[in-house]
Short mmCIF file of C-alpha atoms in Angstrom, two decimals:
data_model
loop_
_atom_site.label_atom_id
_atom_site.label_comp_id
_atom_site.label_asym_id
_atom_site.label_seq_id
_atom_site.Cartn_x
_atom_site.Cartn_y
_atom_site.Cartn_z
CA MET A 235 16.51 -253.62 -54.80
CA ASP A 236 13.52 -251.22 -55.11
CA ARG A 237 12.93 -248.96 -58.08
CA THR A 238 14.39 -245.86 -56.38
CA ALA A 239 17.58 -247.69 -55.45
CA GLN A 240 17.91 -249.00 -59.01
CA LEU A 241 17.58 -245.51 -60.47
CA THR A 242 20.12 -244.12 -57.99
CA ALA A 243 22.60 -246.84 -58.88
CA ARG A 244 22.11 -246.23 -62.60
CA ARG A 245 22.53 -242.48 -62.09
CA ALA A 246 25.81 -243.08 -60.25
CA GLU A 247 27.04 -245.30 -63.09
CA ARG A 248 26.07 -242.68 -65.64
CA ASP A 249 27.88 -239.95 -63.72
CA ILE A 250 31.06 -242.01 -63.66
CA ALA A 251 30.84 -242.87 -67.34
CA TYR A 252 29.84 -239.49 -68.73
CA ASP A 253 30.58 -236.86 -66.12
CA PRO A 254 33.16 -238.26 -63.73
CA PRO A 255 33.65 -236.40 -60.44
CA PRO A 256 36.64 -234.06 -60.48
CA VAL A 257 39.88 -235.35 -59.01
CA PRO A 258 41.00 -233.00 -56.20
CA ASP A 259 44.64 -232.99 -57.29
CA ALA A 260 44.14 -233.09 -61.04
CA LEU A 261 47.22 -231.95 -62.91
CA HIS A 262 45.33 -228.95 -64.33
CA VAL A 263 44.67 -227.63 -60.83
CA ARG A 264 48.20 -228.33 -59.61
CA ALA A 265 49.67 -226.50 -62.61
CA ALA A 266 47.37 -223.52 -62.00
CA ARG A 267 48.52 -223.37 -58.38
CA VAL A 268 52.16 -223.17 -59.49
CA LEU A 269 51.40 -220.30 -61.87
CA GLU A 270 49.38 -218.53 -59.20
CA ALA A 271 52.17 -218.94 -56.64
CA ASN A 272 54.75 -217.53 -59.08
CA TRP A 273 52.62 -214.58 -60.21
CA THR A 274 53.89 -211.17 -59.04
CA GLY A 275 50.95 -209.03 -60.17
CA THR A 276 52.43 -208.12 -63.56
CA SER A 277 54.48 -211.18 -64.55
CA THR A 278 55.43 -214.72 -63.50
CA VAL A 279 58.77 -215.68 -61.99
CA PRO A 280 60.25 -219.02 -63.09
CA SER A 281 60.88 -219.97 -59.45
CA ARG A 282 60.35 -217.99 -56.26
CA GLY A 283 63.72 -218.94 -54.77
CA LEU A 284 66.18 -219.58 -57.58
CA TYR A 285 64.86 -217.14 -60.20
CA PRO A 286 63.00 -214.26 -58.46
CA HIS A 287 62.76 -211.91 -61.49
CA GLN A 288 61.13 -212.04 -64.94
CA TRP A 289 63.02 -214.08 -67.56
CA SER A 290 62.43 -213.51 -71.26
CA TRP A 291 61.87 -216.94 -72.81
CA ASP A 292 60.38 -218.27 -69.57
CA SER A 293 57.66 -215.62 -69.81
CA ALA A 294 56.95 -216.55 -73.43
CA PHE A 295 56.49 -220.22 -72.53
CA ILE A 296 54.50 -219.32 -69.41
CA ALA A 297 52.15 -217.13 -71.47
CA ILE A 298 51.51 -220.07 -73.81
CA GLY A 299 50.18 -222.12 -70.89
CA LEU A 300 48.64 -219.24 -68.97
CA ARG A 301 46.36 -218.39 -71.93
CA HIS A 302 44.24 -221.43 -71.06
CA LEU A 303 43.52 -220.04 -67.59
CA SER A 304 43.48 -216.28 -68.06
CA PRO A 305 44.03 -214.79 -71.53
CA LEU A 306 44.26 -211.35 -69.91
CA ARG A 307 47.00 -212.46 -67.57
CA ALA A 308 48.85 -214.10 -70.48
CA GLN A 309 48.65 -210.83 -72.43
CA THR A 310 49.89 -208.92 -69.37
CA GLU A 311 52.83 -211.31 -69.06
CA LEU A 312 54.08 -210.41 -72.53
CA GLU A 313 53.20 -206.72 -72.22
CA THR A 314 55.30 -206.45 -69.06
CA LEU A 315 58.28 -208.09 -70.72
CA LEU A 316 58.10 -206.04 -73.91
CA GLY A 317 57.63 -202.90 -71.84
CA ALA A 318 61.31 -203.29 -70.91
CA GLN A 319 62.47 -203.49 -74.53
CA TRP A 320 65.52 -201.43 -75.49
CA GLY A 321 65.52 -198.73 -78.16
CA ASP A 322 67.65 -200.87 -80.50
CA GLY A 323 64.94 -203.56 -80.40
CA ARG A 324 66.49 -206.10 -78.06
CA ILE A 325 64.33 -207.77 -75.44
CA PRO A 326 66.54 -208.25 -72.35
CA HIS A 327 66.82 -211.69 -70.85
CA ILE A 328 65.96 -210.45 -67.33
CA VAL A 329 63.61 -207.69 -66.19
CA PHE A 330 64.51 -207.03 -62.57
CA ASN A 331 61.94 -206.67 -59.81
CA PRO A 332 63.09 -203.69 -57.70
CA SER A 333 61.52 -205.17 -54.56
CA VAL A 334 63.89 -208.18 -54.65
CA PRO A 335 67.15 -207.70 -52.68
CA LEU A 336 70.28 -207.31 -54.81
CA ASP A 337 71.95 -210.35 -53.28
CA ALA A 338 69.03 -212.65 -54.15
CA TYR A 339 70.36 -213.22 -57.67
CA PHE A 340 73.69 -212.77 -59.44
CA PRO A 341 74.39 -211.03 -61.77
CA SER A 342 72.15 -208.40 -60.21
CA PRO A 343 71.06 -205.01 -61.60
CA ASP A 344 74.15 -203.28 -60.22
CA PHE A 345 76.29 -205.63 -62.34
CA TRP A 346 74.46 -205.00 -65.63
CA ARG A 347 74.08 -201.21 -65.12
CA SER A 348 71.60 -201.20 -67.97
CA SER A 349 70.38 -197.61 -67.66
CA THR A 350 73.92 -196.22 -67.86
CA ALA A 351 76.02 -198.78 -69.77
CA GLY A 352 73.13 -199.42 -72.15
CA ARG A 353 72.23 -195.79 -72.76
CA ALA A 354 73.62 -195.71 -76.32
CA ALA A 355 71.62 -198.86 -77.15
CA GLY A 356 68.42 -197.32 -75.82
CA ALA A 357 68.07 -199.16 -72.50
CA PRO A 358 64.99 -198.02 -70.56
CA ARG A 359 65.59 -195.55 -67.74
CA THR A 360 62.70 -196.54 -65.51
CA VAL A 361 63.34 -200.28 -65.20
CA GLN A 362 66.55 -202.24 -64.65
CA THR A 363 67.32 -205.13 -66.98
CA SER A 364 70.19 -207.31 -68.12
CA GLY A 365 71.93 -206.43 -71.38
CA ILE A 366 71.83 -209.78 -73.16
CA VAL A 367 68.87 -211.57 -74.78
CA GLN A 368 67.24 -215.01 -74.89
CA PRO A 369 65.63 -217.12 -77.65
CA PRO A 370 62.91 -215.26 -79.62
CA VAL A 371 59.79 -217.27 -78.76
CA HIS A 372 57.79 -214.11 -78.23
CA ALA A 373 55.88 -213.62 -81.50
CA LEU A 374 54.84 -217.27 -81.43
CA ALA A 375 53.63 -216.80 -77.85
CA ALA A 376 51.79 -213.58 -78.72
CA TRP A 377 49.97 -215.25 -81.61
CA LEU A 378 48.91 -218.22 -79.47
CA VAL A 379 47.77 -215.89 -76.67
CA HIS A 380 45.69 -213.89 -79.16
CA ARG A 381 44.03 -217.05 -80.47
CA ALA A 382 42.99 -218.04 -76.93
CA ASP A 383 40.53 -215.11 -76.84
CA PRO A 384 40.53 -213.08 -80.07
CA GLY A 385 37.68 -210.87 -78.86
CA LEU A 386 39.53 -209.79 -75.73
CA SER A 387 42.75 -209.36 -77.70
CA ARG A 388 41.10 -207.10 -80.29
CA ALA A 389 39.22 -205.11 -77.66
CA ARG A 390 42.48 -204.37 -75.84
CA GLY A 391 44.49 -203.74 -79.01
CA PHE A 392 46.91 -206.43 -77.86
CA LEU A 393 48.40 -207.35 -81.24
CA THR A 394 48.29 -203.74 -82.45
CA ARG A 395 50.56 -202.79 -79.57
CA MET A 396 52.73 -205.91 -79.69
CA TYR A 397 53.41 -206.01 -83.43
CA PRO A 398 55.79 -203.03 -83.75
CA ARG A 399 57.76 -204.18 -80.71
CA LEU A 400 58.05 -207.73 -82.04
CA ALA A 401 59.02 -206.45 -85.49
CA ALA A 402 61.77 -204.30 -83.92
CA TRP A 403 62.99 -207.34 -81.95
CA HIS A 404 63.31 -209.40 -85.11
CA ARG A 405 65.05 -206.53 -86.94
CA TYR A 406 67.60 -206.32 -84.14
CA LEU A 407 68.40 -210.04 -84.37
CA LEU A 408 68.51 -210.17 -88.16
CA HIS A 409 70.68 -207.07 -88.58
CA ARG A 410 72.70 -206.39 -85.43
CA ARG A 411 73.28 -210.07 -84.72
CA ASP A 412 74.15 -211.37 -88.20
CA LEU A 413 77.76 -211.74 -87.10
CA GLY A 414 78.51 -214.67 -89.40
CA GLY A 415 77.31 -212.89 -92.53
CA GLY A 416 74.96 -215.71 -93.52
CA GLY A 417 71.67 -214.10 -92.56
CA LEU A 418 71.24 -215.91 -89.23
CA ALA A 419 71.41 -214.53 -85.70
CA SER A 420 74.39 -215.19 -83.44
CA VAL A 421 74.39 -215.35 -79.66
CA VAL A 422 77.19 -213.45 -77.92
CA HIS A 423 76.91 -215.18 -74.54
CA PRO A 424 75.94 -218.77 -73.59
CA TRP A 425 73.09 -217.43 -71.44
CA GLU A 426 71.47 -215.94 -74.54
CA GLN A 427 70.84 -219.33 -76.09
CA GLY A 428 69.14 -220.47 -72.89
CA MET A 429 71.08 -223.73 -72.56
CA ASP A 430 73.64 -222.06 -70.36
CA ASN A 431 76.44 -224.58 -69.83
CA SER A 432 75.95 -226.86 -72.84
CA PRO A 433 79.10 -228.68 -73.99
CA CYS A 434 78.54 -226.85 -77.29
CA TRP A 435 80.06 -223.79 -75.62
CA ASP A 436 83.20 -225.47 -74.28
CA ALA A 437 85.37 -224.80 -77.35
CA PRO A 438 84.26 -221.18 -77.95
CA LEU A 439 84.54 -220.44 -74.21
CA SER A 440 88.09 -221.80 -74.08
CA ARG A 441 89.18 -218.52 -75.71
CA VAL A 442 87.76 -216.54 -72.77
CA THR A 443 89.89 -215.79 -69.69
CA PRO A 444 87.69 -216.42 -66.64
CA THR A 445 87.03 -213.82 -63.99
CA PRO A 446 88.39 -215.19 -60.66
CA ALA A 447 85.67 -216.93 -58.66
CA ARG A 448 86.56 -214.95 -55.56
CA SER A 449 85.47 -211.72 -57.27
CA PHE A 450 81.76 -212.59 -57.29
CA ARG A 451 79.26 -214.58 -55.20
CA ARG A 452 77.02 -217.13 -56.91
CA ALA A 453 73.51 -216.87 -55.47
CA ASP A 454 72.42 -219.93 -57.49
CA LEU A 455 74.35 -222.23 -55.16
CA ASP A 456 72.07 -221.14 -52.30
CA HIS A 457 69.19 -222.94 -54.04
CA GLY A 458 70.79 -225.73 -56.08
CA ALA A 459 73.32 -228.49 -55.48
CA PRO A 460 76.80 -227.57 -56.82
CA GLU A 461 76.95 -230.84 -58.78
CA ASP A 462 73.79 -229.80 -60.66
CA ARG A 463 75.00 -226.30 -61.52
CA PRO A 464 77.67 -224.87 -63.86
CA THR A 465 81.23 -225.06 -62.53
CA ASP A 466 83.05 -222.04 -61.08
CA LEU A 467 85.37 -222.09 -64.11
CA ASP A 468 82.43 -221.84 -66.52
CA TYR A 469 80.79 -219.18 -64.40
CA GLY A 470 83.97 -217.14 -64.37
CA ARG A 471 83.94 -217.14 -68.17
CA TYR A 472 80.27 -216.15 -68.25
CA VAL A 473 81.04 -213.20 -65.97
CA ARG A 474 84.04 -212.14 -68.08
CA LEU A 475 81.98 -212.16 -71.30
CA ALA A 476 79.14 -210.21 -69.70
CA THR A 477 81.54 -207.68 -68.17
CA GLU A 478 83.26 -207.00 -71.49
CA TYR A 479 79.92 -206.70 -73.29
CA ARG A 480 78.68 -204.23 -70.66
CA ASP A 481 81.89 -202.20 -70.70
CA GLY A 482 81.62 -201.96 -74.49
CA GLY A 483 78.21 -200.30 -74.14
CA TYR A 484 76.40 -203.50 -75.22
CA ALA A 485 77.56 -202.97 -78.80
CA ASP A 486 77.43 -206.14 -80.91
CA GLY A 487 80.25 -207.67 -82.90
CA ALA A 488 83.39 -207.11 -80.85
CA GLY A 489 83.36 -210.05 -78.43
CA ASP A 490 85.29 -213.32 -78.53
CA PHE A 491 82.11 -215.40 -78.37
CA ALA A 492 79.72 -215.52 -81.32
CA VAL A 493 77.83 -218.70 -82.16
CA GLU A 494 74.97 -219.45 -84.54
CA ASP A 495 72.69 -221.87 -82.74
CA PRO A 496 70.04 -224.05 -84.44
CA ALA A 497 67.38 -223.80 -81.71
CA PHE A 498 67.73 -220.02 -81.35
CA ASN A 499 67.35 -219.55 -85.10
CA ALA A 500 64.58 -222.14 -85.43
CA LEU A 501 62.57 -220.25 -82.81
CA LEU A 502 63.26 -217.01 -84.68
CA ILE A 503 61.91 -218.63 -87.87
CA ALA A 504 58.83 -220.01 -86.09
CA SER A 505 58.21 -216.56 -84.62
CA GLU A 506 58.67 -214.96 -88.05
CA HIS A 507 55.90 -217.21 -89.36
CA ALA A 508 53.79 -216.17 -86.34
CA LEU A 509 54.57 -212.50 -87.00
CA ALA A 510 53.27 -212.99 -90.54
CA ARG A 511 49.98 -214.26 -89.11
CA ILE A 512 49.84 -211.31 -86.72
CA ALA A 513 50.36 -208.97 -89.68
CA GLN A 514 47.48 -210.67 -91.51
CA GLU A 515 45.25 -210.30 -88.45
CA LEU A 516 46.05 -206.57 -88.49
CA GLY A 517 45.16 -206.24 -92.19
CA ALA A 518 48.53 -206.67 -93.94
CA THR A 519 49.43 -209.57 -96.22
CA GLY A 520 52.25 -211.16 -94.21
CA THR A 521 53.74 -212.43 -97.47
CA ALA A 522 57.13 -210.80 -96.96
CA ARG A 523 57.50 -212.31 -93.49
CA HIS A 524 56.61 -215.81 -94.68
CA ALA A 525 59.17 -215.36 -97.47
CA ARG A 526 61.79 -214.22 -94.95
CA ALA A 527 61.06 -217.28 -92.82
CA GLU A 528 61.64 -219.47 -95.88
CA ARG A 529 64.97 -217.76 -96.60
CA LEU A 530 66.02 -218.23 -93.00
CA THR A 531 65.06 -221.92 -93.15
CA ALA A 532 67.25 -222.34 -96.24
CA ALA A 533 70.13 -220.56 -94.47
CA LEU A 534 69.68 -222.75 -91.40
CA ILE A 535 69.99 -225.88 -93.55
CA GLU A 536 72.95 -224.53 -95.51
CA ARG A 537 74.92 -223.39 -92.48
CA MET A 538 74.07 -225.96 -89.79
CA TRP A 539 72.62 -229.18 -91.23
CA ASP A 540 74.91 -232.23 -91.26
CA PRO A 541 73.25 -234.99 -93.32
CA ALA A 542 75.84 -237.57 -92.28
CA GLU A 543 75.04 -237.03 -88.59
CA GLY A 544 71.33 -236.49 -89.14
CA MET A 545 70.99 -233.28 -87.14
CA PHE A 546 71.85 -229.59 -86.92
CA PHE A 547 75.03 -228.32 -85.23
CA CYS A 548 76.09 -224.96 -83.80
CA ARG A 549 78.50 -222.86 -85.87
CA ASP A 550 81.33 -221.01 -84.11
CA VAL A 551 81.68 -217.93 -86.28
CA ARG A 552 84.81 -216.78 -84.40
CA SER A 553 86.74 -219.99 -85.17
CA GLU A 554 89.33 -220.35 -87.91
CA GLY A 555 87.54 -223.08 -89.85
CA VAL A 556 86.44 -222.09 -93.33
CA HIS A 557 85.35 -224.82 -95.71
CA GLY A 558 86.46 -224.12 -99.28
CA GLY A 559 84.42 -221.01 -99.93
CA GLY A 560 81.63 -222.26 -97.66
CA PRO A 561 80.24 -220.55 -94.58
CA ALA A 562 82.71 -218.82 -92.28
CA GLY A 563 83.52 -220.55 -89.03
CA ALA A 564 83.32 -224.20 -88.13
CA LEU A 565 80.55 -226.46 -86.93
CA ILE A 566 80.92 -227.47 -83.29
CA PRO A 567 80.95 -231.29 -83.18
CA GLU A 568 78.73 -231.66 -80.11
CA ARG A 569 75.25 -233.20 -80.28
CA SER A 570 72.83 -231.04 -78.33
CA VAL A 571 69.05 -231.14 -78.13
CA SER A 572 69.30 -227.73 -79.78
CA GLY A 573 70.13 -229.56 -83.01
CA LEU A 574 66.73 -231.31 -82.93
CA ILE A 575 64.56 -228.23 -82.30
CA PRO A 576 64.29 -227.21 -86.01
CA LEU A 577 61.82 -230.10 -86.23
CA LEU A 578 59.38 -227.43 -85.03
CA LEU A 579 59.47 -225.70 -88.43
CA PRO A 580 56.43 -226.51 -90.58
CA THR A 581 58.22 -226.03 -93.92
CA LEU A 582 61.29 -228.09 -93.08
CA PRO A 583 61.91 -230.52 -95.99
CA PRO A 584 60.20 -233.86 -95.22
CA ASP A 585 63.42 -235.88 -95.53
CA ILE A 586 65.18 -233.66 -92.96
CA ALA A 587 62.18 -233.81 -90.61
CA ALA A 588 62.09 -237.62 -90.84
CA THR A 589 65.84 -237.82 -90.21
CA LEU A 590 65.58 -235.56 -87.14
CA ALA A 591 62.81 -237.75 -85.72
CA ARG A 592 64.99 -240.84 -86.21
CA THR A 593 67.96 -239.11 -84.56
CA ALA A 594 65.86 -238.09 -81.55
CA HIS A 595 64.77 -241.70 -81.10
CA GLY A 596 68.23 -243.14 -81.85
CA PRO A 597 71.12 -244.02 -79.53
CA HIS A 598 72.39 -240.46 -78.98
CA PHE A 599 69.14 -239.22 -77.41
CA GLY A 600 67.24 -242.46 -76.76
CA LEU A 601 63.80 -240.84 -76.85
CA GLY A 602 61.10 -243.41 -76.17
CA HIS A 603 63.67 -246.13 -75.52
CA THR A 604 66.29 -245.38 -72.86
CA THR A 605 64.88 -241.92 -72.04
CA ARG A 606 61.32 -240.59 -71.76
CA LEU A 607 62.31 -236.98 -72.46
CA ALA A 608 65.19 -236.13 -74.78
CA PRO A 609 68.37 -235.31 -72.86
CA SER A 610 69.89 -231.89 -73.37
CA TYR A 611 73.12 -233.49 -74.59
CA ASP A 612 74.34 -236.63 -76.34
CA LEU A 613 73.98 -239.72 -74.12
CA LEU A 614 77.17 -241.09 -75.71
CA GLY A 615 79.16 -237.86 -75.49
CA GLU A 616 82.24 -237.59 -73.28
CA ALA A 617 80.81 -234.52 -71.52
CA PHE A 618 77.44 -236.12 -70.73
CA ASP A 619 76.31 -235.66 -67.12
CA PRO A 620 72.73 -236.68 -66.23
CA HIS A 621 72.42 -234.05 -63.49
CA ARG A 622 74.53 -231.02 -64.43
CA TYR A 623 72.16 -228.43 -65.86
CA TRP A 624 72.30 -228.44 -69.70
CA ARG A 625 75.02 -231.10 -69.98
CA GLY A 626 72.59 -234.03 -69.99
CA PRO A 627 69.38 -233.51 -67.98
CA ALA A 628 66.06 -233.39 -69.81
CA TRP A 629 64.02 -230.17 -69.84
CA PHE A 630 60.31 -229.69 -70.27
CA ASN A 631 60.46 -226.74 -72.67
CA THR A 632 62.60 -228.64 -75.19
CA ALA A 633 60.26 -231.64 -74.78
CA TRP A 634 57.29 -229.38 -75.58
CA LEU A 635 59.04 -228.05 -78.69
CA LEU A 636 59.89 -231.57 -79.87
CA GLU A 637 56.34 -232.77 -79.21
CA ARG A 638 55.00 -229.92 -81.33
CA GLY A 639 57.56 -230.71 -84.04
CA LEU A 640 56.78 -234.41 -84.16
CA ARG A 641 53.06 -233.67 -84.38
CA THR A 642 53.62 -231.04 -87.08
CA HIS A 643 55.40 -233.58 -89.28
CA GLY A 644 52.88 -236.39 -88.88
CA GLU A 645 54.71 -238.40 -86.19
CA ARG A 646 51.53 -238.78 -84.18
CA GLU A 647 52.37 -241.91 -82.18
CA ARG A 648 55.76 -240.55 -81.17
CA ALA A 649 54.20 -237.19 -80.29
CA ASP A 650 51.53 -238.89 -78.18
CA ALA A 651 54.17 -240.89 -76.30
CA LEU A 652 56.20 -237.74 -75.62
CA ARG A 653 53.13 -235.85 -74.48
CA THR A 654 52.30 -238.62 -72.01
CA ALA A 655 55.89 -238.61 -70.74
CA VAL A 656 55.85 -234.85 -70.18
CA LEU A 657 52.61 -235.04 -68.20
CA ASP A 658 53.72 -238.08 -66.17
CA LEU A 659 57.05 -236.53 -65.21
CA ALA A 660 55.60 -233.08 -64.53
CA ALA A 661 53.14 -234.69 -62.13
CA ALA A 662 55.65 -237.03 -60.50
CA THR A 663 58.29 -234.33 -59.90
CA ASP A 664 56.03 -231.49 -58.71
CA PHE A 665 56.82 -229.56 -61.91
CA ALA A 666 60.59 -229.81 -61.66
CA GLU A 667 62.93 -227.45 -63.47
CA TYR A 668 64.57 -230.43 -65.19
CA VAL A 669 65.03 -234.18 -64.66
CA ASP A 670 67.54 -236.99 -64.94
CA PRO A 671 66.85 -238.31 -68.45
CA TYR A 672 67.18 -241.95 -67.39
CA THR A 673 65.39 -242.05 -64.04
CA GLY A 674 63.11 -238.99 -64.23
CA GLU A 675 64.49 -237.82 -60.87
CA ALA A 676 63.74 -234.14 -60.19
CA CYS A 677 66.66 -231.72 -60.45
CA GLY A 678 66.91 -228.00 -59.79
CA ALA A 679 63.85 -226.14 -58.52
CA THR A 680 60.33 -227.53 -58.18
CA GLY A 681 57.16 -225.57 -58.85
CA PHE A 682 58.88 -224.32 -62.00
CA GLY A 683 56.88 -221.89 -64.12
CA TRP A 684 57.35 -223.15 -67.65
CA THR A 685 57.03 -226.79 -66.61
CA ALA A 686 53.57 -226.08 -65.17
CA ALA A 687 52.57 -223.85 -68.09
CA LEU A 688 53.62 -226.24 -70.85
CA ALA A 689 52.06 -229.23 -69.10
CA LEU A 690 48.86 -227.20 -68.97
CA ASP A 691 49.15 -226.48 -72.69
CA LEU A 692 49.52 -230.19 -73.50
CA LEU A 693 46.60 -231.00 -71.21
CA HIS A 694 44.44 -228.49 -73.05
CA ASP A 695 45.18 -230.28 -76.32
CA ALA A 696 43.95 -233.57 -74.86
CA PRO A 697 40.87 -235.41 -76.13
CA ALA A 698 37.61 -234.58 -74.36
CA TRP A 699 38.02 -237.67 -72.19
CA ASP A 700 41.49 -237.55 -70.74
CA THR A 701 42.40 -240.91 -69.24
CA HIS A 702 45.62 -239.44 -67.93
CA THR A 703 43.86 -237.43 -65.22
CA HIS A 704 40.55 -239.33 -65.19
CA THR A 705 38.55 -236.15 -65.52
CA HIS A 706 37.06 -234.05 -68.28
CA THR A 707 39.58 -231.60 -69.69
CA HIS A 708 36.97 -228.83 -69.84
CA ASP A 709 35.84 -229.32 -66.25
CA ALA A 710 39.37 -229.55 -64.90
CA THR A 711 40.44 -226.44 -66.80
CA GLU A 712 37.43 -224.59 -65.41
CA ARG A 713 38.45 -225.60 -61.90
CA ALA A 714 42.02 -224.58 -62.64
CA VAL A 715 40.84 -221.13 -63.71
CA ASN A 716 39.31 -220.71 -60.28
CA GLU A 717 42.72 -221.35 -58.77
CA LEU A 718 43.83 -218.01 -60.21
CA LYS A 719 42.37 -215.95 -57.41
CA GLY A 720 42.09 -212.80 -59.42
CA GLY A 721 40.63 -214.59 -62.42
CA ASP A 722 40.86 -212.15 -65.33
CA GLN A 723 41.52 -209.20 -63.06
CA GLY A 724 45.19 -209.41 -64.13
#
């Protein structure tokens, strides 16, 4: 071999070792394509077919991933959502796109009648929304989006504009939704908690007379297998609850369904900590908000922690159970992934955090043993179903929250294993909505917004050399940015 050939060979070796050629279908690029395909110009739909509008907690999770590609677009995502906020502070769970036909999704805008039925609660007049809410991930998302490009954020006044809206949102939850009297927020509809048909709702829903199935048409069955979706009986109860809430002018406190949920409140606490950091960024101390987050954490433990079972449980505040002067209502004896999500909280007592990690990896959830992602419901529970929506399948947003929680509390090896599982399954299922917890089989929609966004967020946190995709994280992210055709043009 002559000298030139030797140098060429050495150069090729060096390129592979230090600057490997990009992989055409790197996960970064594939995730960016999903987010681009789901972008409407002002927000991101979860799924073009099944969910053609803007969903509240979906947009928060999507913004968390989108910040790595376009901080401006991530800011726009949250600005669009909070632009539909009601006067009483609530952020509606759906902001409807007026260009989408009414029959594309049920319940549609003509069911919710937000601008008329919600007038007393301050519903916006210029945009149609639902009247219920979803988990409060928004302040956490806003803080992470700000940190992605603080210069851009400050130049646009992003946090200055977001802070009063986020503060009003938290006030609404902490005052209007403290239906159990213990300082925590209650959900008044299963859809508000986000885990729509969890077995945790079976007992509280049994008090609700279902609306006959023949009185409405379920658009979700046009896009998903009936065996993967909530039953007609459950759906009839969802419709009844929503109808009564609407007909009561969306006033809180009168309905038959009111449940304190551990994940919903843990996300509120995490966002309260984030809101404290936002306040500090804007020149305030944030001390009062950190203190409030601590009080809420104490209330969460007092009202929902079961040390014998090693996890948190929902509390049905409309039930008869009162425990000897203790909190009103009764704990719902169903093990849901929701009861593991408080692991996300940085000031959770170390013994509780360690117990939650053991429970997640124990027989009821099997994480790292029989399952790669934690199932949404107890593997040993009578109601477990590996394919039916939130009654057993594993979801990527709860996996992301658990990965963050494990890492926060020093469980690095377990967090690394979960991160790898999320990325493997996101890649293998074309960013599925959710998966069979045993087999990893894709369920629901593919090209799902938060799956792509949260995989992107975990990829961004990778070491500089990412063996998972065999390409440099920086280079692949740069290529992924180019997949957003408008770049930072919003």
